[in-house]
mmCIF file of C-alpha atoms in Angstrom:
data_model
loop_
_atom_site.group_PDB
_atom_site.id
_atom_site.type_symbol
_atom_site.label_atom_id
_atom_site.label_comp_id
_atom_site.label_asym_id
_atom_site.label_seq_id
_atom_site.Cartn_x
_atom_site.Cartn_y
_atom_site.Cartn_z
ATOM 1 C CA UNK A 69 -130.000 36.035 25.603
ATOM 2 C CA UNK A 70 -126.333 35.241 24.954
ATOM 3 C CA UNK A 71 -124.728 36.701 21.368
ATOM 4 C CA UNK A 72 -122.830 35.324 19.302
ATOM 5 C CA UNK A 73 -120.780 36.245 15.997
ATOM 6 C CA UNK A 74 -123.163 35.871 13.326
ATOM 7 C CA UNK A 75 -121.294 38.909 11.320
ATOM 8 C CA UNK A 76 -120.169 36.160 8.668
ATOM 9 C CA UNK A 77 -124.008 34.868 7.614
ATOM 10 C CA UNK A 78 -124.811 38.310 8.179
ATOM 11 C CA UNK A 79 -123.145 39.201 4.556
ATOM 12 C CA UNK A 80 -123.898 36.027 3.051
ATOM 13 C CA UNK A 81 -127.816 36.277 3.641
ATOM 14 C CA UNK A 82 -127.669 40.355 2.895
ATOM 15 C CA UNK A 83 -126.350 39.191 -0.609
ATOM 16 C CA UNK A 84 -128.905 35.953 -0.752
ATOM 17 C CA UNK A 85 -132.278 35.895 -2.836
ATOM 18 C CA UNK A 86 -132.595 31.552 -2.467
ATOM 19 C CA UNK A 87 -131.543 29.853 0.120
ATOM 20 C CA UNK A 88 -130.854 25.885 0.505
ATOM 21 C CA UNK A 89 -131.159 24.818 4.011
ATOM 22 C CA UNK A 90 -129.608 20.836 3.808
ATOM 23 C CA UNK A 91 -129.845 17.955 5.915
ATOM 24 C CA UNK A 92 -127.590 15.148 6.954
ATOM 25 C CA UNK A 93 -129.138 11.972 6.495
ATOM 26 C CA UNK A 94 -130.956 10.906 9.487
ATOM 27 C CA UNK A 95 -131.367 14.106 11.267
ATOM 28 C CA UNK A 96 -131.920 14.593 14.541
ATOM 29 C CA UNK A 97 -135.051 16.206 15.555
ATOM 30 C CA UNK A 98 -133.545 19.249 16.794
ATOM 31 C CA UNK A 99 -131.788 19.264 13.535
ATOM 32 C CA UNK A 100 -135.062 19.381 11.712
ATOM 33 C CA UNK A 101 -137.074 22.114 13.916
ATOM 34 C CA UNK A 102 -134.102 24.826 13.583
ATOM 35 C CA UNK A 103 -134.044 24.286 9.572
ATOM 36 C CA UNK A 104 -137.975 24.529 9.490
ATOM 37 C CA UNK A 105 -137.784 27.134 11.792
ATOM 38 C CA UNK A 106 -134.721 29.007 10.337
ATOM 39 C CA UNK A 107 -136.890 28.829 6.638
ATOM 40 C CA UNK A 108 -139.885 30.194 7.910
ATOM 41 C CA UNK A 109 -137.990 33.646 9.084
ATOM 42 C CA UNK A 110 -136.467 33.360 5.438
ATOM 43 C CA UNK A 111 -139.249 33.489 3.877
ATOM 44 C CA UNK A 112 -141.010 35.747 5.806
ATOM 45 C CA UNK A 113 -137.555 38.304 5.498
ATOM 46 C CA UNK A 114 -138.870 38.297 1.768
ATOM 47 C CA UNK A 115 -136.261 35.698 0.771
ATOM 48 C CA UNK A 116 -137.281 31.583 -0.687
ATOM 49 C CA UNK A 117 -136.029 29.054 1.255
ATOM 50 C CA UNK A 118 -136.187 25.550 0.902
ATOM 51 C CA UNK A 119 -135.131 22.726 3.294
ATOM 52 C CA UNK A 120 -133.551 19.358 1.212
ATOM 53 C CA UNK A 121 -132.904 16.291 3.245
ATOM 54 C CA UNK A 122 -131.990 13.354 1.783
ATOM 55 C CA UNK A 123 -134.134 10.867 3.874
ATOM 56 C CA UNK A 124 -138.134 10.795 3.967
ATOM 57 C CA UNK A 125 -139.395 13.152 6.863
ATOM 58 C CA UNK A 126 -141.083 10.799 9.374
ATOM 59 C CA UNK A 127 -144.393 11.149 11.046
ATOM 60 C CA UNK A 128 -142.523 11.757 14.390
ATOM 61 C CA UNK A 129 -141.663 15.345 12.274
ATOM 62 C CA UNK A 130 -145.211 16.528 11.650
ATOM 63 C CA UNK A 131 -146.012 17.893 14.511
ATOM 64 C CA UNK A 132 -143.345 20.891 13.405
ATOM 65 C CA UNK A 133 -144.685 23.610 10.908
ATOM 66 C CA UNK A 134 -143.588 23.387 7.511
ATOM 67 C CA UNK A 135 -143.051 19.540 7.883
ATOM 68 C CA UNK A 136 -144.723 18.766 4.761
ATOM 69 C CA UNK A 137 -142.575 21.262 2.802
ATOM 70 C CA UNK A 138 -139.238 19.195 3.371
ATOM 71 C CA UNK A 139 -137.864 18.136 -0.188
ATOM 72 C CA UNK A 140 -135.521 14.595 -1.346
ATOM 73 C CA UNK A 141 -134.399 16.188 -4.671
ATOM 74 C CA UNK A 142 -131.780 18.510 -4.673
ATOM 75 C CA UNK A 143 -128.723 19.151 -8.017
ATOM 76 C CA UNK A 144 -130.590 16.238 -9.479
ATOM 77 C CA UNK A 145 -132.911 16.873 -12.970
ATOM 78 C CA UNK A 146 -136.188 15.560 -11.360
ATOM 79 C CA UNK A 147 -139.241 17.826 -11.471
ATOM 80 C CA UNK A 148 -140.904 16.970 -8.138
ATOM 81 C CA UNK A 149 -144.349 17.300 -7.286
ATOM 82 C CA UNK A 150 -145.567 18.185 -4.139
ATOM 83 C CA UNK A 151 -149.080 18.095 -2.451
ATOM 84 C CA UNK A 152 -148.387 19.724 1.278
ATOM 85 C CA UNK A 153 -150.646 18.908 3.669
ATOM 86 C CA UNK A 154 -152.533 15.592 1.499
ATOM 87 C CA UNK A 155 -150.554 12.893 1.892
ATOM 88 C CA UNK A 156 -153.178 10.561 3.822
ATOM 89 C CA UNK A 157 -155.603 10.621 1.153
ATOM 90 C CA UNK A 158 -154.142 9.758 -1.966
ATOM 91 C CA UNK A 159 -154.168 6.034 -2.956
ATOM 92 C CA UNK A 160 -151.840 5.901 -6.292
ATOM 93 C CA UNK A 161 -150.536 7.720 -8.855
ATOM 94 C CA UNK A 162 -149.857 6.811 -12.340
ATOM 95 C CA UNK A 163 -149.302 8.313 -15.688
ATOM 96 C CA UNK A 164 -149.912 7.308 -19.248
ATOM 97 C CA UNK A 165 -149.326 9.454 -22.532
ATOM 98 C CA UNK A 166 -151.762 10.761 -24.640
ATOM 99 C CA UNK A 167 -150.998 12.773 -28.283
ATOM 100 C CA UNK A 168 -147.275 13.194 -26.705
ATOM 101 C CA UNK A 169 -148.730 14.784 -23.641
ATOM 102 C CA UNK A 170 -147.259 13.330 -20.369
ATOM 103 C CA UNK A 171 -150.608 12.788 -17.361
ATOM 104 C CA UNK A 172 -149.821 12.330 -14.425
ATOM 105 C CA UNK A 173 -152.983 11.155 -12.602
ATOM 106 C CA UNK A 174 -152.804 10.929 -9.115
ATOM 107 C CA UNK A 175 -156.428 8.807 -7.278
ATOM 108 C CA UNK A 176 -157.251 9.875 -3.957
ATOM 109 C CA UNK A 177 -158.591 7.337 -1.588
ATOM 110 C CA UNK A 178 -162.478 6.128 -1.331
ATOM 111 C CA UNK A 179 -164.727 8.226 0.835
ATOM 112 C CA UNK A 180 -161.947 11.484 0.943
ATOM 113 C CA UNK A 181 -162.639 14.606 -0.459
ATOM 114 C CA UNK A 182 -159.628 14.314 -3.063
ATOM 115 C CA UNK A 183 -156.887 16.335 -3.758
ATOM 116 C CA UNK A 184 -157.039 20.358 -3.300
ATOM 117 C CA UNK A 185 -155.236 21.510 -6.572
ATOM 118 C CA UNK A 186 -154.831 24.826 -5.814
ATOM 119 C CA UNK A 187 -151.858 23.376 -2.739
ATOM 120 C CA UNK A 188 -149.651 21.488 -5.412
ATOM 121 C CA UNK A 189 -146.156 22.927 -5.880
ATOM 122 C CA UNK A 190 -143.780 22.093 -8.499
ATOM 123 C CA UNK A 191 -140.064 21.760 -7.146
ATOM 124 C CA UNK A 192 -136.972 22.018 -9.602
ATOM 125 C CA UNK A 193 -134.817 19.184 -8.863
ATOM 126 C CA UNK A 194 -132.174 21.285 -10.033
ATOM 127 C CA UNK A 195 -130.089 23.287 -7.497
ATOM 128 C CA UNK A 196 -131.185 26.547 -7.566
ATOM 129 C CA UNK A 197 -129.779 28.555 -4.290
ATOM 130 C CA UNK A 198 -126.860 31.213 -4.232
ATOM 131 C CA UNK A 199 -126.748 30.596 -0.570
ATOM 132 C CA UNK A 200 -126.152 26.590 1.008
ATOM 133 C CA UNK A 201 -126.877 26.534 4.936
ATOM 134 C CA UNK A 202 -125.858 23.495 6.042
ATOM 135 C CA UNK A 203 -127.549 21.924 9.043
ATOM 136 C CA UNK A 204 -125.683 19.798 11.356
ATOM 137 C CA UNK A 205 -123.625 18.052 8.785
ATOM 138 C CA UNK A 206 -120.320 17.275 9.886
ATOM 139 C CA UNK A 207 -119.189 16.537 6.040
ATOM 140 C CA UNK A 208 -120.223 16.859 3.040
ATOM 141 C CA UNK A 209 -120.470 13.004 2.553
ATOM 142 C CA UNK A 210 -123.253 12.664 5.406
ATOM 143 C CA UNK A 211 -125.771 14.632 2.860
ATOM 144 C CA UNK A 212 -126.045 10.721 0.705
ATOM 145 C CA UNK A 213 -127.882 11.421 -2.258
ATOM 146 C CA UNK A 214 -127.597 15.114 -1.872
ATOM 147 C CA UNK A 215 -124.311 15.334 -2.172
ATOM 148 C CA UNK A 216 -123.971 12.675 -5.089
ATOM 149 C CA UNK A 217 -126.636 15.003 -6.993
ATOM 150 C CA UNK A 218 -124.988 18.436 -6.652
ATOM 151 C CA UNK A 219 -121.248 17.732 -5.795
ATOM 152 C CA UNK A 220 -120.749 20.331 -8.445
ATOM 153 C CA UNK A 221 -122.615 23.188 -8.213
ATOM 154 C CA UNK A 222 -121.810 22.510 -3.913
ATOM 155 C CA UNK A 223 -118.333 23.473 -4.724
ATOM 156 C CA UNK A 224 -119.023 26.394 -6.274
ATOM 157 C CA UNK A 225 -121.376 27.508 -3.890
ATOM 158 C CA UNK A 226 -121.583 30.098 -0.960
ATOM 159 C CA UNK A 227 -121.713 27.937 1.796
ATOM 160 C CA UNK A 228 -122.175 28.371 6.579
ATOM 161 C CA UNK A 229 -122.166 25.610 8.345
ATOM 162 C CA UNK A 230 -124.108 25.379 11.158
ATOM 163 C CA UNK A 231 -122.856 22.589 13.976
ATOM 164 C CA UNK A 232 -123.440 23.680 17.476
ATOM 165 C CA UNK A 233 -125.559 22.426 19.321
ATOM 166 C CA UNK A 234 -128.734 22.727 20.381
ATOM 167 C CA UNK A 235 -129.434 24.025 17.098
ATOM 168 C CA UNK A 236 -132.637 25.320 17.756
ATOM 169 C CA UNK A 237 -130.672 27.474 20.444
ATOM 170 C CA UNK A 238 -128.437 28.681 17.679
ATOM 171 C CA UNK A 239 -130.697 29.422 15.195
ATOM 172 C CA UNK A 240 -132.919 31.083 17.826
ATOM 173 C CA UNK A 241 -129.485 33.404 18.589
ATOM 174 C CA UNK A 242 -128.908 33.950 14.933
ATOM 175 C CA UNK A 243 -132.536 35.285 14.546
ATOM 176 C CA UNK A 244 -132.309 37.256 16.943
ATOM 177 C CA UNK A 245 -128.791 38.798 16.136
ATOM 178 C CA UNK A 246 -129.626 39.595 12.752
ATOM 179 C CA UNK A 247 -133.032 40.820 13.592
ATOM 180 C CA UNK A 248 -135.047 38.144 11.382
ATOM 181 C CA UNK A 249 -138.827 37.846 11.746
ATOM 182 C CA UNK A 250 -139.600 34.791 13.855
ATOM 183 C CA UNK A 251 -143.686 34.402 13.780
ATOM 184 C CA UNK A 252 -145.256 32.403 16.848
ATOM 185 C CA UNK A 253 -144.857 29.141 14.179
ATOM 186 C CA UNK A 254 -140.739 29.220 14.074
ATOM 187 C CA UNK A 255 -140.531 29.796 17.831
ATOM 188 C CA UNK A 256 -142.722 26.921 18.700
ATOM 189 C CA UNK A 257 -140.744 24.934 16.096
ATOM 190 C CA UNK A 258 -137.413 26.146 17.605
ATOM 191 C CA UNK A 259 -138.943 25.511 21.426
ATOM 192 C CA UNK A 260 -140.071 21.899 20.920
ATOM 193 C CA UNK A 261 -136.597 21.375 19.219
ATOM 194 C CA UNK A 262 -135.008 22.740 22.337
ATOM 195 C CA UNK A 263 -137.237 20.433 24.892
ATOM 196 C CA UNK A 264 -136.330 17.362 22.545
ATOM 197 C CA UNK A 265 -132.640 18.318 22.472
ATOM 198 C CA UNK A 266 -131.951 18.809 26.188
ATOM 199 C CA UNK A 267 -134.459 15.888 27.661
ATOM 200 C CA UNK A 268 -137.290 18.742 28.190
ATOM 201 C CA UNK A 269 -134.644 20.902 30.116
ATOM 202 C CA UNK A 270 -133.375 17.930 32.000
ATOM 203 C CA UNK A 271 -130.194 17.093 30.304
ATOM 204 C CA UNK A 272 -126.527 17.865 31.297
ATOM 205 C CA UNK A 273 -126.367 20.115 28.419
ATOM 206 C CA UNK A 274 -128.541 22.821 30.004
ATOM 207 C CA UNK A 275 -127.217 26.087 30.786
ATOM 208 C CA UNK A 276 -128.646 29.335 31.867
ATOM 209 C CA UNK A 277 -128.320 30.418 28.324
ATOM 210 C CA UNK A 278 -131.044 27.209 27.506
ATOM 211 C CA UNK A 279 -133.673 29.130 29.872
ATOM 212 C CA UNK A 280 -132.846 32.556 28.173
ATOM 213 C CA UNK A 281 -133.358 30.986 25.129
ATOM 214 C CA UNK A 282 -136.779 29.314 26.090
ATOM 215 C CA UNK A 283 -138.229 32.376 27.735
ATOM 216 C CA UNK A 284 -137.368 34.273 24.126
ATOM 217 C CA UNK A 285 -139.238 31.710 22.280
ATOM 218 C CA UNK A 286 -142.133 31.645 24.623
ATOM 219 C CA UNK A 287 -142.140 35.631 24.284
ATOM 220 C CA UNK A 288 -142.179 35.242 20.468
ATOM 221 C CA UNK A 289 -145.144 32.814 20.759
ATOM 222 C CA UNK A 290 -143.672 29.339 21.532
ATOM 223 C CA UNK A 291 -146.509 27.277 23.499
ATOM 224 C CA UNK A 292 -144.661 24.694 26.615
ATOM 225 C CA UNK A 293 -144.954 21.330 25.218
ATOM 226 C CA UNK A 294 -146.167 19.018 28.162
ATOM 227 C CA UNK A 295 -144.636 15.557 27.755
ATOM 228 C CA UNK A 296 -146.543 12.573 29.277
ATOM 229 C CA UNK A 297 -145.484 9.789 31.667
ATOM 230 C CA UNK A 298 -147.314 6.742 33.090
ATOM 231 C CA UNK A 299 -147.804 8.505 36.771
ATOM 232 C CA UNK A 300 -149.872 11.262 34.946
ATOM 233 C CA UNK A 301 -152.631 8.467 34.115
ATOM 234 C CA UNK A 302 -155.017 7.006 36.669
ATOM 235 C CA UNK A 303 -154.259 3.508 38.249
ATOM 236 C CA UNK A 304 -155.015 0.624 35.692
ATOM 237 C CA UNK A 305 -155.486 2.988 32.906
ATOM 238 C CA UNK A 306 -152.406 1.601 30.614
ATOM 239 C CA UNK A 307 -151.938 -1.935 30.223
ATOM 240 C CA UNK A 308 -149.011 -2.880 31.826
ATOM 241 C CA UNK A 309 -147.295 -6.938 32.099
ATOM 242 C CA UNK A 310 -147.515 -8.895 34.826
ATOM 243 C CA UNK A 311 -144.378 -9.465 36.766
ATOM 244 C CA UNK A 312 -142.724 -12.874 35.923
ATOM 245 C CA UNK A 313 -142.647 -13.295 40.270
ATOM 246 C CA UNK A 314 -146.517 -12.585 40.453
ATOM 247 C CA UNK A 315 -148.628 -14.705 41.961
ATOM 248 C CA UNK A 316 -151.820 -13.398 40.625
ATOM 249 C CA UNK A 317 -153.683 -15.906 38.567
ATOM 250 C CA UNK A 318 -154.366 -15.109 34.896
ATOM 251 C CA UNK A 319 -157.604 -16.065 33.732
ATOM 252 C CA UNK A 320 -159.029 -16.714 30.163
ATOM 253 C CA UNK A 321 -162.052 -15.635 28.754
ATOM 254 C CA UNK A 322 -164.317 -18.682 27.823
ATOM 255 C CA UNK A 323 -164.022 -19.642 23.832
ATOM 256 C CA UNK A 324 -167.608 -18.284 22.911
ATOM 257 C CA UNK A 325 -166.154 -14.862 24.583
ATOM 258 C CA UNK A 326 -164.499 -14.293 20.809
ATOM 259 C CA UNK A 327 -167.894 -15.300 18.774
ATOM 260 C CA UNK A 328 -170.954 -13.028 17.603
ATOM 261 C CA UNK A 329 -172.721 -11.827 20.233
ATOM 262 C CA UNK A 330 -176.520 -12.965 19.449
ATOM 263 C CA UNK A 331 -179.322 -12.749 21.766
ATOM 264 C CA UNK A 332 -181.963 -15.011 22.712
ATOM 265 C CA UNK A 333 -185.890 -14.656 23.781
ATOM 266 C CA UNK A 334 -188.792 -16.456 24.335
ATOM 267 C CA UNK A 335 -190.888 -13.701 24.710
ATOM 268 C CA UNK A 336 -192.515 -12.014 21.193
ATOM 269 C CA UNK A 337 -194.107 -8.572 21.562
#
């Protein structure tokens, strides 16, 4: 696999105990699966990482590990709260104060098992990195809220920037010039960002470097993501509209079709 000069985040991360991995708003989903994938081999190099983006992580983002990590507070003084992994069952939460105490009490949903306590996490909203790695942000000003938050402590911050792309490529070359664990979970995270940012290795972007990169990743762990398309489904399985041209007649189902079915007898046993 192709190098390239990493010597630069080399001596920031050997000097680095916390590091802030930040998102533009909007990411792309390559975006996303290098910084998930980049924090796991932090963390498991014995440093705490945390990815910040300023927009909600959609459910098109779960299928990457670590999803349910991703924080929305960052240089801000909000105490967040996080439940990873239990965000389908709970159905409100509310607080009310007792003797000066503050409760917080979060209901789950009817017929779930409830919350597991032992997976909350309390997040400082405060910025708390000596390292800032930022992800595909072209400026400062495409962090939104992020940037409004921590503006300050930002410019007094160690800061590397990265911005080529694919970025799962070039975090996937960083790891593996600085010799940073990557566990079968980063690589399949930094392999389904490569397949989304290259049209599943169909794009103009892809180079003999991509395939170097993929076989790495598959090496490390990474699983090939098959994608789907209507010719890989029997005839008549999916739905599909009738041309405006056709001449096949369209028939409706008779009005009791939609009514309780109920059936009838004249014979008792």
């Amino acid at each position: 696999m192709a190098q390239s000069d990493f010597s630069e985040i080399k001596g920031l991360l050997d000097s680095a105990h916390q590091v802030a991995l930040l998102l533009p708003k909007d990411p792309k989903f390559d975006v996303v699966a290098a910084a998930l994938a980049l924090k796991l081999s932090l963390d498991q190099s014995g440093r705490s990482a945390v990815v910040v983006s300023p927009d909600p992580v959609t459910v098109e983002y779960h299928r990457l590990v670590g999803a349910d990590a991703v924080i929305h507070a960052f240089g801000g003084r909000n105490l967040v709260i996080t439940f990873p992994g239990q965000t389908e069952i709970v159905d409100k939460v509310s607080y009310n104060v007792e003797n000066n105490i503050l409760q917080l009490v979060i209901t789950p949903k009817p017929n779930t098992p409830g919350l597991d306590y032992q997976k909350l996490k309390f997040v400082s909203g405060g910025a708390q990195a000596d390292l800032v790695i930022l992800m595909g942000v072209g400026d400062l000003s495409n962090l939104g809220q992020i940037y409004i938050d921590a503006k300050d402590f930002l410019a007094q911050t160690k800061q590397y920037s990265i911005t080529d792309s694919p970025y799962s490529q070039t975090v996937a070359r960083l790891i593996n010039s600085l010799a940073l664990p990557l566990s079968a979970d980063a690589a399949n995270n930094l392999f389904i960002g490569l397949q989304a940012a290259t049209d599943n290795f169909q794009s103009q972007q892809v180079t003999a470097d991509t395939f170097e990169t993929a076989a790495f990743l598959m090496r490390k762990g990474a699983q090939h993501q098959q994608t789907a398309s209507i010719s890989d489904f029997p005839s008549g399985s999916i739905p599909s509209a009738i041309p405006v041209d056709s001449t096949v007649p369209v028939t409706q189902p008779e009005p009791d079709w939609y009514e309780p079915k109920i059936f009838k007898g004249t014979t008792v046993s």
